[in-house]
mmCIF file of C-alpha atoms in Angstrom:
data_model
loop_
_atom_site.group_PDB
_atom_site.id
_atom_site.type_symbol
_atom_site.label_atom_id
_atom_site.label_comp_id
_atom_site.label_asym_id
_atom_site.label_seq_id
_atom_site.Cartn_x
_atom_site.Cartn_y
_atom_site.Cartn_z
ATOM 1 C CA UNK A 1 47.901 -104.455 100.080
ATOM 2 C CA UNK A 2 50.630 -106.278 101.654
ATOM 3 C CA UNK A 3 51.635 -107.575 97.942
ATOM 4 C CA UNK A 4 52.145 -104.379 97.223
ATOM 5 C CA UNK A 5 54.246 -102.944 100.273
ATOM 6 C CA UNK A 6 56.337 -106.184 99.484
ATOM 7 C CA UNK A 7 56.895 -105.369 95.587
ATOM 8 C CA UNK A 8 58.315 -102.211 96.789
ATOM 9 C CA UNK A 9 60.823 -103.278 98.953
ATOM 10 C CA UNK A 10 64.559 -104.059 97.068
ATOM 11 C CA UNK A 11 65.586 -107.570 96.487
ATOM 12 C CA UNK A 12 68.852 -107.298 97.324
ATOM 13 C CA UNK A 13 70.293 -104.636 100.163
ATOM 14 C CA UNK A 14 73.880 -103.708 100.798
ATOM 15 C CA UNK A 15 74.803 -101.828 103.976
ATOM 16 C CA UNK A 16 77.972 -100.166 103.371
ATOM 17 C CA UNK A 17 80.998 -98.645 105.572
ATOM 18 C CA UNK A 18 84.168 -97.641 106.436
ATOM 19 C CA UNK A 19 85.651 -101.016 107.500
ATOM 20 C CA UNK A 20 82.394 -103.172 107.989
ATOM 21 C CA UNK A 21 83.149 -103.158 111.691
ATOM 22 C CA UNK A 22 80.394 -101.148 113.397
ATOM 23 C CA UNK A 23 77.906 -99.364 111.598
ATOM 24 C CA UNK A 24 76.778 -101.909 108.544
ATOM 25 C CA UNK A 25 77.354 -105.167 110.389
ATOM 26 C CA UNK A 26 74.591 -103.827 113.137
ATOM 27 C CA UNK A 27 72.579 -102.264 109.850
ATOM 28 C CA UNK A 28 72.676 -106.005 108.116
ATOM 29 C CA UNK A 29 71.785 -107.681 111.539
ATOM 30 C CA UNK A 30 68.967 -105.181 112.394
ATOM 31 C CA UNK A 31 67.799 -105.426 108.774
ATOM 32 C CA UNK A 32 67.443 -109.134 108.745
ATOM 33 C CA UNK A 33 65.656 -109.291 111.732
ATOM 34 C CA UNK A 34 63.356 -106.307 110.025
ATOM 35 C CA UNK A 35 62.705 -107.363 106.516
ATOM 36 C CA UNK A 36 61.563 -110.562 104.980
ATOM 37 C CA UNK A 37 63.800 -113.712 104.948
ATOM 38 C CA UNK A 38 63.061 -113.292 100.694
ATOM 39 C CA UNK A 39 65.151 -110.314 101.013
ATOM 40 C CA UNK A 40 68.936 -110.656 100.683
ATOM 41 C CA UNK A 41 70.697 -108.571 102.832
ATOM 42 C CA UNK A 42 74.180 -107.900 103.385
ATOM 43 C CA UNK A 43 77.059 -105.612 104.854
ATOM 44 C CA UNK A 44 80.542 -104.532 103.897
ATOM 45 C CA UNK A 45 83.611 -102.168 104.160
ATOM 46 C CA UNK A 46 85.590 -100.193 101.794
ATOM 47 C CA UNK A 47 88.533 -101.697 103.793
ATOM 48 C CA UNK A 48 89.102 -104.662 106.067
ATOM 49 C CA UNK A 49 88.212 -103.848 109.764
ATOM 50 C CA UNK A 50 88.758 -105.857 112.906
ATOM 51 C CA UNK A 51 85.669 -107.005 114.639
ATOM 52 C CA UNK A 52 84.590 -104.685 117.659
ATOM 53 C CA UNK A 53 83.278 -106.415 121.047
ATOM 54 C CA UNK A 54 80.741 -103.309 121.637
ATOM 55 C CA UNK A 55 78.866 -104.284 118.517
ATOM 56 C CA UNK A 56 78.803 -107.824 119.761
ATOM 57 C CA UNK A 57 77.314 -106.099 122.931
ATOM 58 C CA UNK A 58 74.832 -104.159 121.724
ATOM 59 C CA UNK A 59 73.138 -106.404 119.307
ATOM 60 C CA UNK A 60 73.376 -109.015 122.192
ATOM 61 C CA UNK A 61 71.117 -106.632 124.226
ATOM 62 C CA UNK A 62 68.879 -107.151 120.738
ATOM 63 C CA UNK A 63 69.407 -110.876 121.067
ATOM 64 C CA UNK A 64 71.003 -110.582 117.831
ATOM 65 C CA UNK A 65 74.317 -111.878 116.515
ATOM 66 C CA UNK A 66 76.993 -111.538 114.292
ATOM 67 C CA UNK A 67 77.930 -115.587 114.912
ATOM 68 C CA UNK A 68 81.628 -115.988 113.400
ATOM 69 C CA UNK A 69 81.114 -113.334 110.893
ATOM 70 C CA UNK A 70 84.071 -110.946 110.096
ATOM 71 C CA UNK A 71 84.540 -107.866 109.058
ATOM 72 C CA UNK A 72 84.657 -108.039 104.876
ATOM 73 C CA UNK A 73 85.404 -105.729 102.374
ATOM 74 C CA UNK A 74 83.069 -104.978 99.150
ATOM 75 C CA UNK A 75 85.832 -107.208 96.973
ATOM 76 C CA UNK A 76 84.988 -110.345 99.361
ATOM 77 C CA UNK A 77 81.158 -110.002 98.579
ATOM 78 C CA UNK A 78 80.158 -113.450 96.693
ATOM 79 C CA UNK A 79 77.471 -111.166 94.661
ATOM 80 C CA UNK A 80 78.428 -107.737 94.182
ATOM 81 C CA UNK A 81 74.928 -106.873 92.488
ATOM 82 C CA UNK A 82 72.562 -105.298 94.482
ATOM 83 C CA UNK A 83 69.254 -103.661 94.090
ATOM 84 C CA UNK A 84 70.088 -100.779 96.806
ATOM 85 C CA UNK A 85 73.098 -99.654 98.472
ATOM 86 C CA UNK A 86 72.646 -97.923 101.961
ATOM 87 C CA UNK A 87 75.815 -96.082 102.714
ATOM 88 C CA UNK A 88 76.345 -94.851 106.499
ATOM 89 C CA UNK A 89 79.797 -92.551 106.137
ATOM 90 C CA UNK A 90 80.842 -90.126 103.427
ATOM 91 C CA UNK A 91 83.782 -92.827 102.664
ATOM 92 C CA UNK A 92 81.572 -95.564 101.532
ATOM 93 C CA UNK A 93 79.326 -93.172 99.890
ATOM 94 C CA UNK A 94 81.473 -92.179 97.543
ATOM 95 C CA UNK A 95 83.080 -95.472 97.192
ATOM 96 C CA UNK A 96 79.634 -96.594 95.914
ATOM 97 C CA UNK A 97 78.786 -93.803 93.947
ATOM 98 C CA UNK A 98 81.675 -94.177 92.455
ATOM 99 C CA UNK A 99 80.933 -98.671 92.115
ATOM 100 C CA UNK A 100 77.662 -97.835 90.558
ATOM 101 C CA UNK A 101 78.249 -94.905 87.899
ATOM 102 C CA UNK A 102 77.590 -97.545 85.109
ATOM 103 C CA UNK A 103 75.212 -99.419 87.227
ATOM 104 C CA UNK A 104 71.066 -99.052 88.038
ATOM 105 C CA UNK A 105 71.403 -99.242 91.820
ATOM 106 C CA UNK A 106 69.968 -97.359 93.851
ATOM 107 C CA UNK A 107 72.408 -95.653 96.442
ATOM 108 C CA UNK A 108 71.099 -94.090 99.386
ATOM 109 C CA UNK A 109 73.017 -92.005 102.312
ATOM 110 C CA UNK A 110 72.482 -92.312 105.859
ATOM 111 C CA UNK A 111 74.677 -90.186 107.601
ATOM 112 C CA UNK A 112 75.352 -91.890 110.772
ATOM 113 C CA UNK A 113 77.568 -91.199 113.620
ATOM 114 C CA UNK A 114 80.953 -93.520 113.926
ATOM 115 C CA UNK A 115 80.942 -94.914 117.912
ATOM 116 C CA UNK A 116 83.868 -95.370 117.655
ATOM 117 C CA UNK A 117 84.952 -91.970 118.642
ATOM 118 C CA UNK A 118 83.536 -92.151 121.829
ATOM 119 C CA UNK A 119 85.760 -91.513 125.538
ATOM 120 C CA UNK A 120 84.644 -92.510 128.906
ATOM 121 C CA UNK A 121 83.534 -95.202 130.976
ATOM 122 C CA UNK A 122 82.636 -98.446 129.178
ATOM 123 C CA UNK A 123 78.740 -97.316 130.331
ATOM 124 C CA UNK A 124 79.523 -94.211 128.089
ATOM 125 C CA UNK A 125 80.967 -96.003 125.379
ATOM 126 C CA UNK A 126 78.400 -98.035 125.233
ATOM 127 C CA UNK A 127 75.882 -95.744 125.482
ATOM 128 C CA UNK A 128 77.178 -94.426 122.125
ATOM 129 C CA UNK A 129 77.088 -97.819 120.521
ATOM 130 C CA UNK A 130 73.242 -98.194 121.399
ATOM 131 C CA UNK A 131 72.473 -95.213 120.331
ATOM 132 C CA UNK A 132 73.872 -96.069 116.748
ATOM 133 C CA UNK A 133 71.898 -99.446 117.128
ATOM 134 C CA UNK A 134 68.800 -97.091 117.950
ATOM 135 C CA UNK A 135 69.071 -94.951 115.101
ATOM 136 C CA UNK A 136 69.997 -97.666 112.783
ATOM 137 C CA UNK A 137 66.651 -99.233 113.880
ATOM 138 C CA UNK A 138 64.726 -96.405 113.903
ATOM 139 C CA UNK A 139 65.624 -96.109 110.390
ATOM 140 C CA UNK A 140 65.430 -99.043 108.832
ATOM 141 C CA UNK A 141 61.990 -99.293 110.079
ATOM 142 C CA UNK A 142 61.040 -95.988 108.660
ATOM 143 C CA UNK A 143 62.409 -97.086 105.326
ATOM 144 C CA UNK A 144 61.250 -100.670 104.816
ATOM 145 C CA UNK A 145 58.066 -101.332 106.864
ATOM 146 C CA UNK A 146 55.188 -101.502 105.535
ATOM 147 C CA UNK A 147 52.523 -99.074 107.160
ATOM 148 C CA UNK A 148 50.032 -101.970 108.120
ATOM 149 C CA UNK A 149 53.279 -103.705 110.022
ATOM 150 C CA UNK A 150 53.842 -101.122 112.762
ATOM 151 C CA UNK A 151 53.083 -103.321 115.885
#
């Protein structure tokens, strides 16, 4: 059975953003943790972002990292074939939608909030920030685990 959950799951994965500074960087991190090392995984932006210190926080709090990894865009990808395409704003939706016309990828949309927007304390902030990594998680897990891996 577990041959089979496995031939399900994409080769390839591409979490996609606005600037590959928040939301797919945590995605790709999460994912790799998540998925089998066989499965190539990777992030990017539909523009260049700067690196934000919260996501370094939160996926710390994971013991994750991003290491010296920067923010890249989808033209800086070394393979820019990929067997699905999770999208997490409306931007890089359509910028892949719009990649793959011609293409048999699979593109799928999770709507996910942007941090970014939040006020407050740093608490609050960050706050916001986990609760992206949460839903992220939440998420990934829903989508790629196979039903006799839920520990």
């Amino acid at each position: 059975m577990a041959g089979l959950a496995l031939a399900t799951l994409p080769r390839s994965i591409l979490f996609l953003c606005g600037m590959n500074a928040v939301r797919s960087p945590m995605a790709e991190q999460l994912a790799r943790r998540a998925l089998p090392a066989t499965i190539f995984v990777a992030s990017a932006g539909v523009r260049a972002g700067e690196r934000d210190p919260f996501v370094d926080a939160v996926l710390a709090e994971e013991g994750l990292s991003l290491g010296e990894r920067h923010p890249r865009t989808m033209d800086d990808l070394e393979d820019d074939y990929f067997d699905l395409i999770v999208t997490l704003a409306p931007e890089a939706h359509h910028a892949a939608l719009e990649l793959t016309r011609s293409l048999a990828v699979e593109v799928e949309y999770w709507p996910t909030p942007d941090p970014t927007d939040a006020a407050g304390t740093r608490e609050q902030i960050m706050a916001s920030y986990r609760d992206v990594r949460e839903r992220l998680k939440a998420r990934i897990s829903r989508r790629f685990a196979a039903p006799e891996a839920a520990d």
